[in-house]
Coordinates of C-alpha atoms and ligand atoms in Angstrom, one line a residue:
M1 CA 24.2 -15.1 29.1
D2 CA 23.4 -11.4 28.4
K3 CA 20.3 -9.6 29.3
L4 CA 18.9 -6.2 28.3
I5 CA 17.8 -3.6 30.8
I6 CA 15.4 -0.9 29.5
R7 CA 14.2 2.1 31.3
G8 CA 11.1 3.3 29.5
G9 CA 9.7 6.7 28.9
N10 CA 12.3 8.3 26.5
R11 CA 10.9 9.7 23.3
L12 CA 12.9 8.3 20.4
S13 CA 14.3 10.8 18.0
G14 CA 17.0 10.7 15.3
T15 CA 18.1 8.3 12.6
I16 CA 18.4 4.5 12.7
P17 CA 20.4 2.8 10.0
I18 CA 18.6 -0.3 8.6
S19 CA 20.7 -3.4 8.1
G20 CA 20.6 -6.0 5.3
A21 CA 17.7 -8.4 5.6
K22 CA 18.3 -11.5 7.6
N23 CA 15.6 -13.5 5.8
A24 CA 17.0 -12.5 2.4
A25 CA 20.6 -13.2 3.4
L26 CA 19.6 -16.7 4.5
T27 CA 18.4 -17.6 1.1
L28 CA 21.1 -15.7 -0.8
I29 CA 24.0 -17.4 0.9
P30 CA 23.1 -21.0 -0.2
C31 CA 23.2 -19.7 -3.8
A32 CA 26.9 -19.9 -3.5
L33 CA 26.5 -23.7 -3.8
L34 CA 25.2 -23.3 -7.3
T35 CA 28.5 -22.2 -8.9
E36 CA 32.2 -22.9 -8.6
E37 CA 32.9 -19.2 -9.0
P38 CA 33.1 -16.8 -6.1
M39 CA 29.9 -15.2 -5.0
T40 CA 30.2 -12.0 -2.9
L41 CA 27.4 -10.6 -0.8
R42 CA 27.5 -7.0 0.4
N43 CA 25.5 -5.6 3.3
L44 CA 25.3 -9.0 5.1
P45 CA 24.0 -8.3 8.6
R46 CA 26.2 -9.3 11.5
L47 CA 23.9 -11.8 13.2
A48 CA 24.1 -15.1 14.9
D49 CA 22.0 -16.8 12.2
I50 CA 24.2 -15.5 9.5
D51 CA 27.3 -16.8 11.3
G52 CA 25.6 -20.1 11.7
F53 CA 24.8 -20.4 8.0
Q54 CA 28.4 -19.5 7.1
H55 CA 29.5 -22.2 9.4
L56 CA 27.1 -24.6 7.7
M57 CA 28.6 -23.7 4.3
T58 CA 32.1 -24.5 5.4
Q59 CA 30.8 -28.0 6.3
F60 CA 30.3 -28.5 2.5
G61 CA 33.8 -27.3 1.7
V62 CA 32.8 -23.7 0.8
S63 CA 35.4 -21.2 1.6
T64 CA 34.3 -17.9 3.1
A65 CA 36.3 -14.7 3.3
I66 CA 35.2 -11.6 5.2
K67 CA 36.5 -8.3 4.1
G68 CA 36.3 -4.5 3.9
T69 CA 34.4 -3.5 7.0
R70 CA 35.4 -2.0 10.2
P71 CA 34.0 -3.3 13.5
E72 CA 32.0 -0.1 14.0
D73 CA 30.2 -0.4 10.7
F74 CA 27.0 -2.2 10.3
G75 CA 27.0 -5.1 7.9
R76 CA 29.9 -6.8 6.2
I77 CA 31.1 -8.2 2.8
V78 CA 31.6 -11.9 2.5
T79 CA 32.9 -13.9 -0.4
F80 CA 31.8 -17.5 -0.7
E81 CA 33.6 -19.9 -3.0
A82 CA 32.3 -23.4 -3.6
S83 CA 34.9 -24.4 -6.2
R84 CA 34.6 -28.0 -5.0
L85 CA 32.0 -29.5 -2.6
T86 CA 33.5 -31.9 -0.1
S87 CA 30.2 -33.0 1.6
T88 CA 26.5 -33.0 0.7
V89 CA 25.3 -33.6 4.3
A90 CA 23.8 -31.0 6.6
P91 CA 24.0 -32.7 10.0
Y92 CA 21.3 -32.5 12.8
D93 CA 23.4 -30.4 15.1
L94 CA 23.6 -27.5 12.6
V95 CA 20.1 -27.8 11.2
R96 CA 18.5 -28.0 14.7
K97 CA 19.9 -24.6 15.7
M98 CA 18.9 -23.0 12.5
R99 CA 15.8 -23.9 10.5
A100 CA 16.9 -22.0 7.4
S101 CA 19.5 -24.8 6.9
I102 CA 16.8 -26.6 5.0
L103 CA 17.5 -24.1 2.2
V104 CA 20.6 -25.9 1.2
L105 CA 18.5 -28.8 -0.1
G106 CA 17.5 -27.3 -3.4
P107 CA 20.9 -25.8 -4.5
M108 CA 22.9 -28.8 -3.3
L109 CA 20.7 -31.2 -5.2
A110 CA 21.0 -29.0 -8.3
R111 CA 24.8 -28.8 -8.1
A112 CA 25.8 -32.1 -6.7
G113 CA 22.9 -34.3 -7.7
E114 CA 22.2 -35.3 -4.1
A115 CA 21.7 -33.7 -0.7
T116 CA 21.1 -35.1 2.8
V117 CA 19.7 -32.7 5.3
S118 CA 18.5 -33.3 8.8
M119 CA 14.8 -32.6 9.3
P120 CA 14.4 -29.4 11.2
G121 CA 11.7 -30.6 13.6
G122 CA 9.3 -28.3 15.4
C123 CA 9.9 -24.8 16.5
A124 CA 8.6 -22.4 19.0
I125 CA 6.2 -20.6 16.7
G126 CA 4.3 -23.8 15.7
N127 CA 4.6 -26.9 13.6
R128 CA 6.6 -25.9 10.6
P129 CA 6.5 -28.8 8.1
I130 CA 8.7 -29.2 5.0
D131 CA 6.3 -31.4 3.0
L132 CA 5.9 -28.7 0.3
H133 CA 9.7 -28.4 -0.1
L134 CA 9.9 -32.1 -0.7
K135 CA 6.8 -32.3 -3.0
A136 CA 8.2 -29.5 -5.2
L137 CA 11.6 -31.3 -5.5
E138 CA 9.8 -34.5 -6.5
A139 CA 7.9 -32.6 -9.1
F140 CA 11.2 -31.5 -10.6
G141 CA 12.4 -35.1 -10.8
A142 CA 14.1 -35.7 -7.5
E143 CA 13.8 -38.9 -5.5
I144 CA 13.2 -38.3 -1.8
E145 CA 13.9 -40.7 1.0
L146 CA 13.3 -40.1 4.7
T147 CA 15.5 -42.1 7.0
Q148 CA 16.6 -41.6 10.6
G149 CA 15.5 -38.0 10.8
Y150 CA 17.2 -37.1 7.5
V151 CA 15.9 -36.1 4.1
K152 CA 17.9 -37.6 1.3
A153 CA 17.2 -36.1 -2.1
M154 CA 18.7 -37.6 -5.3
A155 CA 18.6 -36.3 -8.9
P156 CA 18.6 -38.8 -11.7
D157 CA 21.9 -39.3 -13.6
G158 CA 22.4 -36.3 -15.8
G159 CA 20.6 -33.9 -13.3
L160 CA 17.1 -32.8 -12.5
P161 CA 14.8 -32.6 -15.5
G162 CA 12.6 -29.8 -14.0
G163 CA 8.8 -29.7 -13.9
D164 CA 5.8 -27.9 -12.7
F165 CA 4.6 -27.4 -9.2
D166 CA 1.5 -25.6 -7.9
F167 CA 1.8 -24.6 -4.2
P168 CA -1.4 -25.3 -2.3
V169 CA -0.3 -23.0 0.5
V170 CA 2.0 -20.0 0.0
S171 CA 5.4 -21.0 1.4
V172 CA 8.4 -18.7 1.4
G173 CA 10.9 -21.4 2.2
A174 CA 9.6 -23.9 -0.3
T175 CA 9.5 -21.3 -3.1
E176 CA 13.1 -20.5 -2.3
N177 CA 14.2 -24.2 -2.4
A178 CA 12.2 -24.7 -5.6
L179 CA 13.9 -21.7 -7.3
M180 CA 17.4 -22.8 -6.3
A181 CA 16.7 -26.4 -7.4
T182 CA 15.4 -25.5 -10.9
V183 CA 17.8 -22.9 -12.1
L184 CA 20.3 -25.6 -13.2
A185 CA 17.6 -28.1 -14.3
N186 CA 17.8 -29.6 -17.8
G187 CA 14.4 -28.2 -18.8
T188 CA 11.9 -25.5 -18.0
S189 CA 10.0 -25.4 -14.7
R190 CA 6.9 -23.5 -13.7
L191 CA 5.9 -22.5 -10.1
T192 CA 2.3 -21.4 -9.5
G193 CA 1.0 -20.2 -6.2
A194 CA 4.6 -19.2 -5.4
A195 CA 5.5 -16.8 -2.6
R196 CA 6.3 -13.3 -3.8
E197 CA 7.8 -11.8 -0.7
P198 CA 10.5 -9.1 -1.4
E199 CA 13.1 -11.6 -0.2
I200 CA 12.0 -14.0 -3.0
V201 CA 12.5 -11.1 -5.5
D202 CA 15.9 -10.5 -4.0
L203 CA 16.7 -14.2 -4.5
C204 CA 15.5 -14.1 -8.1
N205 CA 17.6 -11.0 -8.7
L206 CA 20.8 -12.6 -7.4
L207 CA 20.1 -15.8 -9.5
T208 CA 19.5 -13.6 -12.6
A209 CA 22.9 -11.9 -11.9
M210 CA 24.4 -15.3 -11.8
G211 CA 23.0 -16.1 -15.2
A212 CA 19.7 -17.8 -14.3
E213 CA 16.7 -17.3 -16.6
I214 CA 13.6 -16.6 -14.6
E215 CA 10.3 -15.1 -15.9
G216 CA 7.5 -13.6 -13.7
I217 CA 9.8 -12.2 -11.0
G218 CA 7.6 -10.5 -8.3
S219 CA 4.5 -12.5 -9.2
S220 CA 3.2 -15.9 -7.9
D221 CA 3.7 -17.5 -11.3
L222 CA 7.4 -18.1 -12.0
T223 CA 8.9 -19.8 -15.1
I224 CA 12.5 -21.0 -14.8
H225 CA 14.4 -22.0 -17.9
G226 CA 17.3 -24.2 -16.6
V227 CA 20.8 -23.2 -17.7
K228 CA 23.9 -25.4 -17.9
R229 CA 26.0 -23.4 -15.5
L230 CA 25.8 -20.3 -13.3
N231 CA 28.6 -17.8 -12.8
G232 CA 29.6 -15.9 -9.7
A233 CA 28.3 -12.5 -8.8
T234 CA 28.6 -9.6 -6.4
Y235 CA 25.2 -8.6 -4.9
K236 CA 23.9 -6.3 -2.2
V237 CA 21.4 -7.8 0.3
M238 CA 18.1 -5.9 0.4
P239 CA 17.3 -3.8 3.5
D240 CA 15.5 -5.6 6.3
R241 CA 11.8 -4.6 6.1
I242 CA 11.0 -6.3 9.4
E243 CA 13.8 -4.6 11.3
A244 CA 12.6 -1.3 9.8
G245 CA 9.0 -2.1 10.8
S246 CA 10.1 -3.0 14.3
Y247 CA 11.9 0.3 14.8
A248 CA 8.9 2.1 13.4
C249 CA 6.7 0.6 16.1
A250 CA 9.4 1.5 18.7
A251 CA 9.4 5.1 17.6
A252 CA 5.6 5.3 17.4
I253 CA 5.0 3.9 20.9
T254 CA 7.2 6.5 22.4
G255 CA 5.5 9.4 20.5
G256 CA 8.8 9.8 18.7
E257 CA 10.2 10.9 15.4
V258 CA 12.6 8.6 13.7
R259 CA 14.2 8.2 10.2
L260 CA 14.7 4.6 9.1
E261 CA 17.7 5.2 6.9
G262 CA 17.9 2.8 4.0
A263 CA 14.5 1.2 4.5
N264 CA 12.6 0.5 1.3
A265 CA 8.9 1.6 1.6
A266 CA 7.8 -0.5 -1.3
D267 CA 8.7 -3.7 0.6
M268 CA 6.7 -2.5 3.6
V269 CA 3.4 -1.5 2.1
S270 CA 1.1 -3.3 4.5
T271 CA 3.1 -2.4 7.6
L272 CA 3.2 1.3 6.6
A273 CA -0.6 1.2 5.8
A274 CA -1.2 -0.3 9.3
L275 CA 0.9 2.4 10.9
R276 CA -1.0 5.1 9.0
N277 CA -4.3 3.7 10.1
I278 CA -3.1 3.7 13.7
G279 CA -2.5 7.4 13.3
I280 CA 1.2 7.6 12.7
Q281 CA 2.7 9.9 10.2
V282 CA 4.7 8.0 7.6
E283 CA 6.8 9.7 4.9
E284 CA 8.6 7.8 2.2
D285 CA 11.5 8.8 0.0
A286 CA 14.0 7.0 -2.2
K287 CA 16.5 6.5 0.7
G288 CA 14.3 5.8 3.7
V289 CA 11.1 6.2 5.7
N290 CA 10.3 8.8 8.3
I291 CA 8.0 7.9 11.2
A292 CA 6.4 10.5 13.5
S293 CA 3.8 10.1 16.2
D294 CA 2.3 12.5 18.7
G295 CA 1.5 9.5 20.9
T296 CA -2.2 9.4 20.0
L297 CA -2.8 5.9 18.7
K298 CA -6.0 4.5 17.1
P299 CA -7.2 0.9 17.4
V300 CA -7.2 -1.2 14.2
D301 CA -8.0 -4.7 13.0
L302 CA -5.1 -6.5 11.4
T303 CA -4.7 -9.9 9.7
T304 CA -1.4 -11.4 8.7
A305 CA -1.2 -12.9 5.2
P306 CA 1.5 -13.7 2.6
F307 CA 3.0 -10.7 0.8
P308 CA 1.6 -8.1 -0.1
G309 CA -0.4 -8.8 3.0
L310 CA 0.7 -8.0 6.5
A311 CA 3.9 -10.0 7.4
T312 CA 3.5 -12.5 10.2
D313 CA 6.9 -11.3 11.3
M314 CA 5.3 -7.9 12.2
Q315 CA 2.4 -9.2 14.3
A316 CA 4.0 -9.2 17.7
Q317 CA 5.5 -5.7 17.4
L318 CA 2.2 -4.2 16.2
M319 CA 0.5 -5.9 19.1
S320 CA 2.7 -4.1 21.6
L321 CA 2.0 -0.8 19.9
L322 CA -1.8 -1.4 19.9
S323 CA -1.7 -2.0 23.6
K324 CA -1.3 1.8 23.8
A325 CA -4.1 2.6 21.3
E326 CA -7.3 4.1 22.6
G327 CA -9.8 1.3 22.0
T328 CA -10.0 -2.4 21.0
S329 CA -7.9 -3.9 18.3
V330 CA -8.2 -7.4 16.8
L331 CA -5.2 -9.2 15.4
K332 CA -5.6 -12.4 13.4
E333 CA -2.6 -14.6 12.8
T334 CA -3.2 -16.8 9.7
I335 CA 0.3 -18.1 8.9
F336 CA 1.4 -19.9 12.1
E337 CA -0.9 -21.6 14.7
N338 CA 1.2 -20.8 17.8
R339 CA 2.5 -17.3 17.4
F340 CA 1.1 -15.5 20.5
M341 CA 3.8 -16.4 23.0
H342 CA 4.5 -12.8 23.6
V343 CA 1.0 -12.3 25.0
P344 CA 1.5 -13.7 28.5
E345 CA 4.8 -11.7 28.8
L346 CA 3.1 -8.5 27.6
A347 CA 0.3 -9.1 30.1
R348 CA 2.9 -9.2 32.8
M349 CA 3.8 -5.7 31.7
G350 CA 0.2 -4.6 32.0
A351 CA -1.2 -5.1 28.5
D352 CA -4.8 -6.3 28.3
I353 CA -4.8 -9.0 25.6
A354 CA -7.1 -12.0 25.3
T355 CA -6.5 -14.8 22.8
E356 CA -8.9 -17.2 21.2
G357 CA -7.3 -19.6 18.7
R358 CA -5.5 -17.5 16.2
T359 CA -7.2 -14.2 17.2
A360 CA -5.9 -11.7 19.8
I361 CA -8.1 -9.0 21.2
V362 CA -6.1 -6.0 22.5
K363 CA -7.8 -3.5 24.7
G364 CA -6.1 -0.2 25.1
P365 CA -4.7 2.0 26.2
S366 CA -2.9 0.1 28.9
L367 CA -0.5 1.6 31.4
L368 CA 2.6 -0.5 30.8
T369 CA 5.0 -1.1 33.7
G370 CA 8.5 -2.5 33.6
A371 CA 8.9 -6.2 34.6
E372 CA 11.2 -9.1 34.3
V373 CA 10.3 -10.8 31.0
M374 CA 11.6 -13.7 28.9
A375 CA 12.2 -13.7 25.2
T376 CA 10.6 -16.7 23.5
D377 CA 11.3 -16.2 19.8
L378 CA 12.8 -13.5 17.6
R379 CA 9.9 -11.2 16.9
A380 CA 8.2 -11.9 20.3
S381 CA 11.4 -10.6 21.9
M382 CA 11.2 -7.4 19.9
S383 CA 7.6 -6.9 21.0
L384 CA 8.8 -6.9 24.6
I385 CA 11.5 -4.3 23.8
I386 CA 8.9 -2.1 22.2
A387 CA 6.6 -2.4 25.2
A388 CA 9.5 -1.7 27.6
L389 CA 10.4 1.5 25.8
A390 CA 6.9 2.9 26.6
A391 CA 6.7 1.3 30.1
E392 CA 7.1 3.1 33.4
G393 CA 10.1 1.9 35.2
E394 CA 12.7 -0.8 34.3
T395 CA 12.3 -3.9 32.2
T396 CA 14.7 -6.8 32.1
V397 CA 14.6 -9.0 29.0
R398 CA 16.3 -12.4 29.4
R399 CA 17.2 -15.0 26.8
I400 CA 18.2 -12.3 24.3
Y401 CA 20.1 -14.7 22.1
H402 CA 16.8 -14.7 20.2
L403 CA 17.2 -11.0 19.4
D404 CA 20.9 -11.5 18.4
R405 CA 19.6 -14.0 15.8
G406 CA 17.8 -11.2 13.9
Y407 CA 18.6 -7.7 15.0
E408 CA 22.0 -6.3 14.3
R409 CA 23.3 -4.5 17.4
L410 CA 19.9 -3.7 18.6
E411 CA 20.8 -1.8 21.7
E412 CA 23.3 0.4 19.8
K413 CA 20.7 1.4 17.3
L414 CA 18.1 2.2 20.0
Q415 CA 20.8 4.2 21.9
L416 CA 21.4 6.2 18.8
V417 CA 17.8 7.6 19.0
G418 CA 17.8 8.2 22.7
A419 CA 16.5 4.9 24.3
D420 CA 17.8 4.1 27.8
I421 CA 18.8 0.5 27.1
E422 CA 21.9 -1.5 28.1
R423 CA 23.2 -5.0 27.7
V424 CA 24.6 -6.6 30.8
D425 CA 26.2 -9.9 31.6
D426 CA 23.6 -11.9 33.5
Ligands
LIG501 C1 7.4 -17.8 7.2 C2 6.7 -16.5 6.7 C3 7.8 -15.5 6.4 C4 8.6 -15.3 7.7 C5 9.2 -16.6 8.2 C6 9.8 -16.4 9.6 C7 4.8 -16.3 5.2 C8 4.1 -16.9 4.0 N1 6.0 -16.9 5.5 O1 8.3 -18.2 6.2 O2 7.2 -14.3 6.0 O3 9.6 -14.4 7.4 O4 8.1 -17.5 8.4 O5 8.9 -16.1 10.6 O6 4.4 -15.3 5.8 N2 3.9 -24.9 5.2 C9 3.6 -26.2 5.0 N3 4.5 -27.1 4.4 C10 5.7 -26.7 4.0 C11 6.1 -25.4 4.3 C12 5.2 -24.5 4.9 O7 2.4 -26.6 5.3 O8 6.5 -27.5 3.5 C13 3.0 -24.0 5.8 C14 3.5 -23.5 7.2 O9 3.1 -24.3 8.2 C15 2.8 -22.1 7.3 C16 2.8 -21.6 5.8 O10 2.9 -22.8 5.0 O11 1.5 -22.2 7.7 C17 3.9 -20.6 5.5 O12 5.2 -21.2 5.8 P1 6.5 -20.8 5.1 O13 6.3 -19.5 4.3 O14 7.1 -21.9 4.4 O15 7.4 -20.5 6.3 P2 8.8 -19.8 6.2 O16 9.5 -20.0 5.0 O17 9.5 -20.1 7.5

């Protein structure tokens, strides 16, 4: 198993290319199940989670062909072709490793009339139920059965009729499943209280390119007129707003100056507003975002919320940054109940953070020092890297397979802007 060794103190400066968005890619790939024609995704990040999802697709008889990129390039182009589905079962072993596998439920049901997917179970950042995914599919006419740890969804003969569903809680995953289930329904469906994260917009844009009829894109009120069939398409995955936000925090904590090449500021409104309030200079243009900091950081109060609110996926990284701010910051996590696992590790590096339920109180500025730390989940791992970049001495981060799930060639990108970071075989 690899580990990362970071020697802190270098001021980051230069340009970091931003990869395609993991969370968008994981909902765009299963769209290939909706058509017998080839679907090509450009700008797919090279990540363990994406490889895992590609593997899951082959389980259903989908062929995948990778082309047109050199090893030194970021991203790749992959063509998926589901001309014939050979299985409608997503087994436990694959779903267990990757929660996003639940996103095959909707499209598989729409295309094949049935889908059997292992229940994903708990996960490190809290109890992550799928009840809304299932209730939405029922509202569209599916019959759901839960047996032996599996969800079996069946459409009536002739396909899903479609229907209306009002989400009591904003759910990104359930909105994605609902969209993919209804685009091929016999009638019109309406989703209210739907998630409107940029990744949902990306999904709607791909579905539209495939011939789907969706009204209200970008809002929480979506109307989907089912069509008889969808065609293939070639589509470029949106830039990763969380990767970009993470590197913005990394640049800021070192008092650095970094251009996030390819980042889309409009997708990052709340993160960029938070950074500005912390005292960081943020400049946006059509092709990227520039971040500059003189190292003076102000404390702020932040609360995570569904888009356009502050992404829960940015909470840990901002917490590291705020440990260097002059004063007390308060961070509230409203999406997940157990998403402060980075706190004890940051404390081991010298941060002064107290938690009470879903609130963390960060007292700064702390003198951070290098330590041996353990990655617990994807974004928590990134918060440790950010702290390590500003820490005195050497930090060793273990269990970095979490990072490899979501950050394409992290150490190479950080080396590009002058960080002292290396990957070594443990
Ligand atoms: C969530 C985040 C997303 C982030 C991802 C990975 C939100 C709204 N969603 O998406 O930004 O990229 O984690 O960290 O910020 N819920 C239910 N029943 C369900 C589904 C969800 O009660 O069937 C609840 C969850 O427990 C949670 C909330 O709804 O409290 C939002 O969850 P959801 O958006 O579905 O999670 P992800 O799709 O994983």
